[in-house]
Coordinates of C-alpha atoms in Angstrom, one line a residue:
X1 CA 106.4 180.2 89.6
X2 CA 106.8 181.2 93.2
X3 CA 109.8 179.9 95.0
X4 CA 108.6 177.2 97.5
X5 CA 110.5 178.3 100.5
X6 CA 109.1 181.8 100.1
X7 CA 105.5 180.8 100.5
X8 CA 103.7 182.5 103.3
X9 CA 100.1 181.8 104.3
X10 CA 97.8 183.0 106.9
X11 CA 97.1 181.0 110.1
X12 CA 95.6 177.6 110.0
X13 CA 94.6 175.1 112.7
X14 CA 97.3 172.6 113.6
X15 CA 97.5 169.6 111.1
X16 CA 94.4 170.8 109.2
X17 CA 94.4 170.2 105.4
X18 CA 93.6 173.3 103.3
X19 CA 92.8 172.9 99.6
X20 CA 93.7 176.0 97.5
X21 CA 92.0 174.3 94.6
X22 CA 90.3 170.9 94.9
X23 CA 91.9 168.4 92.5
X24 CA 90.1 165.6 90.6
X25 CA 92.5 162.8 91.4
X26 CA 92.8 159.5 89.7
X27 CA 91.7 156.4 91.7
X28 CA 93.5 153.2 92.4
X29 CA 92.6 149.9 90.8
X30 CA 89.5 149.6 93.1
X31 CA 88.3 153.1 92.4
X32 CA 89.3 154.6 95.8
X33 CA 90.3 158.2 95.5
X34 CA 94.0 159.1 95.8
X35 CA 95.0 162.3 97.6
X36 CA 97.7 164.4 96.0
X37 CA 100.1 162.9 98.6
X38 CA 99.5 159.4 97.2
X39 CA 99.0 160.3 93.5
X40 CA 102.1 159.8 91.4
X41 CA 101.0 162.7 89.2
X42 CA 101.6 165.2 92.0
X43 CA 104.9 166.5 93.3
X44 CA 105.5 168.1 96.7
X45 CA 107.5 170.9 98.2
X46 CA 108.3 171.3 101.9
X47 CA 107.6 175.0 102.7
X48 CA 107.8 177.4 105.6
X49 CA 104.8 179.7 106.3
X50 CA 103.9 182.6 108.6
X51 CA 100.9 182.4 110.8
X52 CA 100.2 186.2 110.6
X53 CA 101.2 187.4 107.1
X54 CA 98.9 186.6 104.2
X55 CA 101.1 185.3 101.5
X56 CA 101.3 184.9 97.8
X57 CA 100.5 181.2 97.9
X58 CA 96.9 182.4 98.2
X59 CA 97.1 183.5 94.6
X60 CA 98.3 180.1 93.2
X61 CA 95.6 178.2 91.5
X62 CA 96.7 174.6 91.4
X63 CA 98.3 173.8 94.8
X64 CA 97.0 171.8 97.7
X65 CA 98.4 172.7 101.1
X66 CA 98.9 170.3 104.0
X67 CA 100.0 171.8 107.4
X68 CA 102.6 169.8 109.4
X69 CA 103.1 172.1 112.4
X70 CA 103.3 175.9 113.0
X71 CA 106.4 176.2 110.9
X72 CA 106.3 173.6 108.1
X73 CA 103.8 172.7 105.5
X74 CA 103.7 170.7 102.3
X75 CA 102.4 172.0 99.0
X76 CA 101.3 169.5 96.3
X77 CA 101.3 170.5 92.6
X78 CA 100.4 168.7 89.4
X79 CA 103.6 167.2 88.0
X80 CA 102.7 168.4 84.5
X81 CA 103.3 172.0 85.6
X82 CA 107.1 171.3 86.0
X83 CA 109.2 170.5 83.0
X84 CA 112.1 169.6 85.3
X85 CA 113.1 170.0 89.0
X86 CA 116.1 172.1 89.7
X87 CA 118.3 172.6 92.7
X88 CA 118.8 176.2 93.7
X89 CA 119.0 178.2 96.9
X90 CA 115.2 178.2 97.3
X91 CA 114.5 174.6 96.4
X92 CA 117.3 172.6 97.9
X93 CA 115.5 172.2 101.2
X94 CA 112.0 172.3 99.6
X95 CA 112.4 169.2 97.4
X96 CA 111.9 166.2 99.7
X97 CA 115.0 164.2 100.4
X98 CA 114.9 160.4 100.2
X99 CA 115.5 158.2 103.2
X100 CA 116.2 154.5 103.5
X101 CA 116.7 151.8 106.2
X102 CA 119.7 152.4 108.3
X103 CA 118.2 139.8 122.3
X104 CA 118.2 139.5 125.9
X105 CA 121.9 139.6 126.3
X106 CA 122.0 142.9 124.5
X107 CA 119.4 144.2 127.1
X108 CA 121.8 143.1 129.9
X109 CA 124.5 145.2 128.3
X110 CA 122.4 148.3 128.5
X111 CA 121.3 147.6 132.1
X112 CA 117.7 147.1 131.0
X113 CA 117.1 143.5 132.2
X114 CA 118.1 144.5 135.8
X115 CA 115.5 147.2 135.7
X116 CA 112.8 144.8 134.3
X117 CA 113.4 142.5 137.3
X118 CA 114.4 145.0 140.0
X119 CA 112.4 144.3 143.2
X120 CA 111.4 148.0 143.5
X121 CA 111.8 149.7 140.1
X122 CA 110.4 147.0 137.8
X123 CA 110.5 149.3 134.8
X124 CA 109.0 147.7 131.7
X125 CA 107.5 150.7 129.9
X126 CA 104.0 150.4 131.4
X127 CA 101.8 153.4 130.7
X128 CA 104.1 154.6 127.8
X129 CA 104.1 154.4 124.0
X130 CA 106.8 153.7 121.5
X131 CA 106.1 155.0 118.0
X132 CA 107.9 153.2 115.1
X133 CA 107.9 155.0 111.7
X134 CA 109.1 152.5 109.1
X135 CA 107.9 149.8 106.7
X136 CA 104.9 148.8 108.8
X137 CA 104.4 145.8 111.2
X138 CA 103.3 142.2 111.1
X139 CA 100.6 142.9 113.6
X140 CA 99.7 139.2 113.8
X141 CA 103.1 138.3 115.2
X142 CA 102.8 137.1 118.9
X143 CA 105.4 139.5 120.1
X144 CA 102.9 142.3 119.6
X145 CA 100.1 140.8 121.6
X146 CA 99.6 140.6 125.3
X147 CA 96.8 139.6 127.7
X148 CA 94.7 142.5 126.5
X149 CA 95.0 141.7 122.8
X150 CA 97.2 143.8 120.4
X151 CA 99.9 146.1 121.9
X152 CA 99.2 148.5 119.0
X153 CA 97.0 151.4 119.9
X154 CA 96.9 153.0 116.5
X155 CA 98.4 152.2 113.1
X156 CA 98.6 154.6 110.1
X157 CA 99.1 152.8 106.7
X158 CA 100.1 155.5 104.2
X159 CA 100.0 153.0 101.3
X160 CA 96.2 152.3 101.4
X161 CA 94.1 154.7 99.3
X162 CA 91.9 157.0 101.4
X163 CA 91.2 160.6 102.2
X164 CA 91.8 162.7 105.3
X165 CA 90.7 161.5 108.7
X166 CA 90.8 162.8 112.2
X167 CA 94.5 161.8 112.7
X168 CA 95.9 161.5 109.2
X169 CA 95.6 163.5 105.9
X170 CA 95.5 160.4 103.7
X171 CA 95.7 156.6 103.9
X172 CA 94.0 154.5 106.5
X173 CA 94.2 154.6 110.3
X174 CA 93.4 151.5 112.3
X175 CA 92.8 151.5 116.1
X176 CA 93.4 148.8 118.7
X177 CA 89.7 147.7 118.6
X178 CA 89.9 147.0 114.9
X179 CA 93.2 145.2 115.2
X180 CA 91.8 143.0 118.1
X181 CA 88.8 142.2 115.9
X182 CA 91.1 141.2 113.1
X183 CA 93.2 139.0 115.3
X184 CA 90.1 137.2 116.5
X185 CA 88.8 136.6 113.0
X186 CA 89.7 133.7 110.6
X187 CA 91.0 136.2 108.0
X188 CA 92.6 139.2 109.8
X189 CA 93.7 140.9 106.5
X190 CA 90.0 141.4 105.5
X191 CA 89.5 143.6 108.5
X192 CA 92.9 145.3 108.8
X193 CA 94.6 144.9 105.4
X194 CA 98.0 146.2 106.4
X195 CA 101.2 144.2 106.1
X196 CA 105.0 144.6 106.4
X197 CA 106.4 143.3 103.2
X198 CA 110.0 144.2 104.1
X199 CA 110.2 143.2 107.8
X200 CA 112.3 146.1 108.9
X201 CA 109.5 147.8 110.8
X202 CA 108.5 144.6 112.5
X203 CA 112.2 144.1 113.5
X204 CA 112.4 147.7 114.9
X205 CA 109.1 147.4 116.8
X206 CA 110.1 144.1 118.3
X207 CA 113.5 145.3 119.5
X208 CA 111.9 148.5 121.0
X209 CA 108.7 147.1 122.6
X210 CA 108.1 143.4 121.7
X211 CA 106.7 141.4 124.6
X212 CA 108.8 139.0 126.5
X213 CA 109.0 135.4 125.0
X214 CA 110.8 133.4 127.7
X215 CA 111.1 130.2 125.6
X216 CA 112.8 132.2 122.8
X217 CA 115.0 134.2 125.3
X218 CA 113.6 137.3 123.7
X219 CA 112.3 140.6 125.0
X220 CA 111.9 144.1 123.7
X221 CA 113.5 146.9 125.7
X222 CA 110.1 148.1 126.9
X223 CA 107.9 145.0 126.8
X224 CA 104.9 146.5 128.5
X225 CA 104.8 149.7 126.4
X226 CA 102.1 150.2 123.8
X227 CA 102.9 150.8 120.1
X228 CA 102.0 153.5 117.6
X229 CA 102.9 152.3 114.1
X230 CA 103.3 154.2 110.8
X231 CA 103.8 152.4 107.5
X232 CA 105.4 154.8 105.2
X233 CA 104.5 154.8 101.5
X234 CA 107.3 154.5 99.0
X235 CA 108.9 157.6 97.5
X236 CA 107.3 158.7 94.3
X237 CA 108.8 157.8 91.0
X238 CA 109.7 161.4 90.0
X239 CA 111.8 161.8 93.1
X240 CA 113.7 158.6 92.6
X241 CA 114.3 159.6 89.0
X242 CA 115.5 163.1 90.0
X243 CA 117.9 161.7 92.6
X244 CA 119.0 159.0 90.1
X245 CA 118.2 156.2 92.6
X246 CA 117.9 152.6 91.6
X247 CA 114.4 151.7 90.5
X248 CA 114.1 148.9 93.1
X249 CA 115.5 151.0 96.0
X250 CA 113.3 151.1 99.1
X251 CA 113.2 154.7 99.9
X252 CA 110.8 157.1 101.6
X253 CA 110.3 160.8 101.1
X254 CA 111.0 163.4 103.7
X255 CA 107.6 165.1 103.7
X256 CA 105.8 161.7 104.4
X257 CA 108.1 161.1 107.4
X258 CA 107.4 164.6 108.7
X259 CA 103.6 163.9 108.4
X260 CA 104.2 160.6 110.2
X261 CA 105.9 162.4 113.1
X262 CA 102.9 164.8 113.3
X263 CA 100.6 161.8 113.4
X264 CA 102.4 160.3 116.4
X265 CA 102.2 163.6 118.2
X266 CA 98.4 163.6 117.7
X267 CA 98.3 160.1 119.0
X268 CA 100.2 161.2 122.1
X269 CA 97.5 163.8 122.7
X270 CA 94.7 161.4 122.1
X271 CA 95.9 158.6 124.4
X272 CA 97.5 160.9 127.0
X273 CA 100.6 158.8 127.3
X274 CA 104.3 159.8 127.1
X275 CA 105.8 158.7 123.8
X276 CA 109.2 157.7 122.5
X277 CA 109.6 158.0 118.7
X278 CA 111.9 155.7 116.8
X279 CA 113.5 156.6 113.4
X280 CA 115.6 153.9 111.9
X281 CA 115.9 155.7 108.6
X282 CA 118.7 157.9 107.2
X283 CA 120.0 160.1 104.3
X284 CA 123.4 161.5 103.5
X285 CA 121.9 164.5 101.7
X286 CA 122.5 167.9 103.3
X287 CA 125.3 169.6 105.1
X288 CA 125.3 167.2 108.0
X289 CA 124.5 169.8 110.6
X290 CA 120.8 169.3 111.3
X291 CA 119.6 172.1 108.9
X292 CA 117.1 170.0 106.8
X293 CA 113.3 170.3 107.4
X294 CA 113.0 166.8 109.0
X295 CA 116.0 167.4 111.3
X296 CA 114.6 170.8 112.4
X297 CA 111.2 169.3 113.0
X298 CA 112.3 166.4 115.2
X299 CA 114.6 168.8 117.1
X300 CA 111.5 170.8 118.1
X301 CA 109.7 167.6 119.2
X302 CA 112.6 166.7 121.5
X303 CA 111.9 169.9 123.4
X304 CA 108.3 168.9 124.1
X305 CA 107.4 167.4 127.5
X306 CA 106.6 163.7 127.5
X307 CA 108.1 163.1 124.0
X308 CA 111.5 161.9 122.8
X309 CA 113.1 161.0 119.5
X310 CA 115.7 158.3 118.9
X311 CA 117.4 158.2 115.5
X312 CA 120.1 155.9 114.0
X313 CA 123.6 157.3 113.5
X314 CA 123.8 155.6 110.1
X315 CA 125.9 152.8 108.6
X316 CA 128.3 154.9 106.5
X317 CA 131.5 154.7 108.5
X318 CA 133.2 152.1 106.2
X319 CA 131.3 153.0 103.0
X320 CA 134.0 155.4 101.7
X321 CA 131.2 157.8 100.6
X322 CA 132.7 160.9 102.3
X323 CA 135.7 163.1 101.4
X324 CA 137.0 165.8 103.6
X325 CA 139.3 168.4 102.0
X326 CA 141.1 171.5 103.1
X327 CA 142.7 174.5 101.3
X328 CA 145.7 176.4 102.8
X329 CA 148.0 179.1 101.5
X330 CA 150.8 176.5 101.2
X331 CA 148.4 174.1 99.5
X332 CA 145.8 176.1 97.6
X333 CA 144.4 173.2 95.5
X334 CA 142.9 169.9 96.8
X335 CA 142.1 167.0 94.6
X336 CA 139.4 164.4 95.4
X337 CA 139.5 161.2 93.5
X338 CA 136.3 159.2 93.0
X339 CA 136.3 155.6 91.6
X340 CA 133.2 154.9 89.5
X341 CA 132.4 151.3 88.7
X342 CA 131.0 149.6 85.6
X343 CA 127.4 149.8 84.6
X344 CA 126.5 152.7 86.8
X345 CA 123.4 154.4 85.4
X346 CA 123.9 157.5 87.4
X347 CA 124.3 159.0 90.9
X348 CA 124.2 162.3 92.7
X349 CA 127.0 163.9 94.8
X350 CA 127.0 167.0 97.1
X351 CA 129.9 169.4 97.7
X352 CA 129.6 171.7 100.8
X353 CA 132.3 174.4 101.3
X354 CA 132.8 176.5 104.4
X355 CA 132.6 180.2 104.2
X356 CA 134.0 182.8 103.5
X357 CA 135.9 181.1 100.7
X358 CA 134.7 181.1 97.1
X359 CA 135.3 177.7 95.5
X360 CA 136.4 176.9 92.0
X361 CA 135.9 173.3 90.9
X362 CA 136.9 171.5 87.7
X363 CA 136.1 167.8 86.9
X364 CA 138.5 165.5 85.1
X365 CA 137.2 162.4 83.4
X366 CA 139.0 159.1 83.4
X367 CA 140.3 159.9 79.9
X368 CA 142.0 163.1 81.2
X369 CA 139.5 165.6 79.8
X370 CA 138.9 168.5 82.2
X371 CA 135.9 170.8 82.4
X372 CA 135.3 173.7 84.8
X373 CA 132.2 174.3 86.9
X374 CA 130.9 177.8 86.5
X375 CA 130.2 179.8 89.6
X376 CA 128.4 182.5 87.6
X377 CA 125.3 180.6 86.6
X378 CA 123.8 180.8 90.0
X379 CA 120.1 180.4 89.2
X380 CA 120.2 177.5 86.7
X381 CA 121.6 174.1 85.9
X382 CA 124.8 173.9 83.8
X383 CA 125.5 170.8 81.7
X384 CA 129.0 169.5 81.4
X385 CA 129.4 167.2 78.3
X386 CA 132.6 165.3 77.7
X387 CA 134.0 164.5 74.3
X388 CA 135.7 161.2 74.9
X389 CA 133.1 159.7 77.3
X390 CA 129.3 159.8 77.0
X391 CA 128.9 161.1 80.5
X392 CA 126.8 164.2 81.2
X393 CA 127.1 166.0 84.5
X394 CA 124.4 168.4 85.6
X395 CA 125.7 170.9 88.1
X396 CA 124.0 173.5 90.3
X397 CA 126.3 176.0 92.0
X398 CA 124.9 177.8 95.0
X399 CA 127.4 180.3 96.5
X400 CA 125.4 180.8 99.7
X401 CA 122.9 178.1 100.6
X402 CA 120.1 179.7 102.6
X403 CA 120.0 177.5 105.7
X404 CA 123.7 177.0 106.3
X405 CA 125.5 179.9 104.7
X406 CA 127.8 177.3 103.0
X407 CA 128.6 176.9 99.3
X408 CA 126.6 174.0 97.8
X409 CA 127.6 172.4 94.5
X410 CA 125.1 169.7 93.5
X411 CA 126.2 167.1 90.9
X412 CA 124.0 164.7 88.9
X413 CA 126.1 162.2 86.9
X414 CA 124.3 160.6 84.0
X415 CA 125.8 157.4 82.5
X416 CA 129.1 158.0 84.3
X417 CA 132.1 156.3 82.6
X418 CA 133.9 153.8 84.7
X419 CA 137.3 154.8 86.1
X420 CA 138.9 157.4 88.3
X421 CA 137.2 160.9 88.2
X422 CA 139.1 163.8 89.8
X423 CA 137.7 166.9 91.3
X424 CA 140.1 169.8 91.6
X425 CA 139.0 172.3 94.2
X426 CA 140.6 175.7 94.6
X427 CA 139.8 178.8 96.7
X428 CA 139.4 181.9 94.6
X429 CA 140.3 184.2 97.5
X430 CA 143.1 182.0 98.9
X431 CA 141.8 182.5 102.5
X432 CA 142.1 178.9 103.5
X433 CA 139.0 176.8 104.1
X434 CA 137.6 173.3 104.3
X435 CA 135.0 171.4 102.4
X436 CA 133.1 168.1 102.4
X437 CA 131.8 165.8 99.6
X438 CA 129.2 163.1 100.2
X439 CA 127.7 160.3 98.0
X440 CA 124.3 158.8 98.8
X441 CA 124.1 156.1 101.5
X442 CA 124.8 152.5 100.8
X443 CA 122.2 150.8 98.6
X444 CA 121.4 154.1 96.8
X445 CA 124.7 154.2 94.8
X446 CA 126.6 151.4 93.2
X447 CA 128.8 149.6 95.7
X448 CA 131.9 150.0 93.6
X449 CA 131.6 153.8 93.6
X450 CA 133.7 155.4 96.3
X451 CA 136.4 158.0 97.2
X452 CA 139.9 156.7 97.1
X453 CA 141.0 158.8 100.1
X454 CA 137.8 158.8 102.1
X455 CA 137.1 159.8 105.7
X456 CA 134.8 157.8 108.0
X457 CA 134.1 160.9 110.1
X458 CA 131.3 163.4 109.6
X459 CA 129.2 160.6 108.2
X460 CA 126.2 160.8 110.7
X461 CA 123.1 160.6 108.5
X462 CA 120.0 162.8 108.7
X463 CA 117.9 163.1 110.9
X464 CA 120.6 161.8 113.3
X465 CA 122.5 165.2 112.8
X466 CA 119.7 167.0 114.6
X467 CA 121.0 168.7 117.7
X468 CA 118.5 167.9 120.5
X469 CA 117.4 164.4 119.6
X470 CA 119.2 161.1 120.7
X471 CA 121.5 159.8 118.0
X472 CA 122.5 156.2 118.7
X473 CA 125.5 154.3 117.2
X474 CA 125.9 150.6 117.5
X475 CA 128.4 148.3 119.2
X476 CA 129.0 144.6 119.7
X477 CA 127.9 144.0 123.3
X478 CA 129.8 140.7 123.5
X479 CA 133.2 142.4 123.3
X480 CA 132.3 146.1 123.6
X481 CA 133.7 146.8 120.1
X482 CA 132.2 149.5 117.9
X483 CA 130.2 148.3 114.9
X484 CA 132.5 148.4 111.9
X485 CA 129.9 150.0 109.6
X486 CA 128.7 152.6 112.1
X487 CA 128.8 156.3 111.0
X488 CA 131.2 158.5 112.9
X489 CA 130.7 162.1 114.1
X490 CA 130.7 164.9 114.7
X491 CA 128.2 167.0 112.9
X492 CA 130.0 169.5 110.7
X493 CA 129.0 172.4 113.0
X494 CA 130.7 170.7 116.0
X495 CA 127.5 169.2 117.6
X496 CA 128.4 166.0 119.5
X497 CA 127.0 163.2 117.4
X498 CA 126.4 160.3 118.1
X499 CA 125.2 160.9 121.6
X500 CA 125.9 157.4 122.8
X501 CA 126.1 153.7 121.7
X502 CA 123.7 150.8 122.2
X503 CA 123.9 147.2 121.2
X504 CA 123.3 146.8 117.5
X505 CA 125.4 143.8 116.3
X506 CA 123.8 140.3 115.9
X507 CA 120.7 141.3 117.8
X508 CA 117.8 138.8 118.1
X509 CA 114.8 140.1 116.1
X510 CA 111.3 138.9 115.3
X511 CA 110.8 137.8 111.7
X512 CA 107.7 138.0 109.5
X513 CA 107.0 134.2 109.7
X514 CA 106.8 134.3 113.5
X515 CA 110.2 133.0 114.1
X516 CA 113.4 134.8 115.2
X517 CA 116.7 135.7 113.6
X518 CA 119.6 138.0 114.0
X519 CA 120.5 141.4 112.5
X520 CA 123.0 144.2 112.8
X521 CA 122.8 148.0 112.3
X522 CA 122.5 151.4 114.0
X523 CA 118.8 151.3 113.4
X524 CA 118.6 148.4 115.9
X525 CA 120.6 150.4 118.4
X526 CA 118.1 153.3 117.9
X527 CA 115.2 150.9 118.4
X528 CA 116.6 149.7 121.7
X529 CA 117.3 153.2 122.8
X530 CA 113.7 154.1 122.0
X531 CA 112.5 151.4 124.4
X532 CA 115.0 152.5 127.0
X533 CA 113.6 156.0 126.7
X534 CA 110.1 154.6 127.5
X535 CA 111.5 153.1 130.8
X536 CA 112.7 156.5 131.8
X537 CA 109.3 158.0 130.9
X538 CA 107.7 155.4 133.1
X539 CA 109.9 156.3 136.0
X540 CA 109.7 160.1 135.4
X541 CA 106.1 160.7 134.3
X542 CA 103.9 157.6 135.1
X543 CA 105.4 157.4 138.6
X544 CA 105.5 161.2 139.0
X545 CA 109.2 161.5 139.8
X546 CA 109.8 164.2 137.0
X547 CA 106.3 165.2 135.7
X548 CA 107.7 167.5 132.9
X549 CA 110.3 165.2 131.5
X550 CA 111.3 166.2 127.9
X551 CA 113.2 164.4 125.1
X552 CA 116.2 166.5 126.0
X553 CA 115.8 165.3 129.7
X554 CA 115.9 161.7 128.5
X555 CA 119.0 162.3 126.4
X556 CA 120.9 164.0 129.3
X557 CA 120.0 161.3 131.8
X558 CA 121.3 158.6 129.4
X559 CA 124.5 160.6 128.7
X560 CA 125.2 161.0 132.4
X561 CA 124.8 157.3 133.0
X562 CA 126.7 156.1 129.9
X563 CA 129.6 153.7 130.6
X564 CA 133.0 155.1 129.6
X565 CA 136.4 153.6 129.3
X566 CA 139.2 155.0 131.5
X567 CA 141.7 155.3 128.7
X568 CA 139.4 157.2 126.3
X569 CA 138.4 160.8 126.2
X570 CA 134.7 161.7 126.0
X571 CA 132.7 162.8 124.2
X572 CA 134.4 161.5 121.0
X573 CA 133.2 161.1 117.4
X574 CA 133.0 157.3 117.6
X575 CA 131.2 156.7 120.9
X576 CA 129.7 160.0 121.8
X577 CA 129.4 159.9 125.6
X578 CA 129.8 156.2 125.9
X579 CA 127.7 153.0 126.1
X580 CA 124.1 153.3 127.3
X581 CA 123.6 151.8 130.8
X582 CA 120.2 152.8 132.2
X583 CA 120.9 150.9 135.4
X584 CA 124.0 153.0 136.0
X585 CA 121.9 156.1 135.4
X586 CA 119.7 155.1 138.3
X587 CA 122.8 154.2 140.4
X588 CA 124.0 157.8 139.9
X589 CA 120.6 159.2 140.8
X590 CA 120.8 157.6 144.2

């Protein structure tokens, strides 16, 4: 079998699906055909390809290739061809990671309301679009309608069976005309059968670009902006089982998110409007330095004119899911202690060590039994079985991971015994080095599993670790205190993350039943920042003050205008460059 990251194929048109061999897919309950992306009997790899060099993927007989952009593509294979997935230097970035979910007064704190009502500026997002990639949207909610009908220009539902269309490789795409017709009918779901079962996407879209409801004292940050919506399909069962995630966990796979981003870019071209993309999802997988495929992809988008990306910093600051260790000549061994709770069916953990050290690791069970991890079995999976507990630990040791150059040790704990597990880490060359260990984000590992001596720093989730996008943390706007759960920076390569803070504690949100409630989290801060970005696009592009405004331009303008405390040094790993204040940005411009 060819290694996924080594696939090279000849040039294809942008976002065009290419079938290496046409598959006969099973249908859903109604007989609609399922594409390989939707079919549970297919797995996927995220691959890089070359436009000019014919590659060996042309010789494979059972793959289906879907282009994302001029660098990344997805290859789908029948699941039956793979007896088991395995982490190695080639597949670590190729196997899709799993991602999960990360009021008017809050708009005042960000200087947004003053711009809505300013006698000359009156910035409300008119002529711009906000794209929300999440759990879908309750399109019947009044906050997503205005005098012209629905605020939604296009909506891609990945969960509905269907083949490729002009804008999407699978699922169903609905345009404003269809949504308006649905809203005018007695049974809207017969015309546009797309719903938001979770409510997270509805919340995000409302905070970013919901229309103003004066009687509820509610407004989105960009109330006059149009919406592009993607409802992500759930991650496939094989991925959830491979990553040992709870069966009921709401997670989405990396390749589907990348396809969603590509869809929003095509919508931007179709509607010829500047677009602000909002990602309120996150993962703790990876080296936390923006090296994963999704992080690389959104970084490239931030360099495009008329497009920006806002991502959540994550809610891992108080989760105790990160351990930071160091090896020195005077202290050549470091021990990380991990508490594992009762009835834990399994979990994964990643160790990332800085070069040029070679790391030796041994695992001690709660009963005191110790087993060493072999650094020699580089291409395969080693199984550590303990005598006095039934736990099995599957380990992959990668001396030099291809994207980062770091040492990656990937652990999968099966039926872990409750108690304190110890990881003894030693440098073979005694050169002195540092390392990090991360558990999955909250909700994807049992809450009573954590490091005893944890660090809240270096906990920014992916894709918030991407260098050029805007990564937003959350604060309580009523007293200017940082959100307790907020992930802290920086990225492990020193990139300043988060970039800034926006209100994200007890924010007024639209609910699925048409009423309003309150919620907290860095995803809400990212949603408000996505709306704020639309206001800047309106000023820069729609009003022709800066016609070639990019996502990086938006980020820099907001960093310049961020509010900073006199007794604090900036940037810092808690606040980045300070609290977003768009009105202050315009004050500085004048």
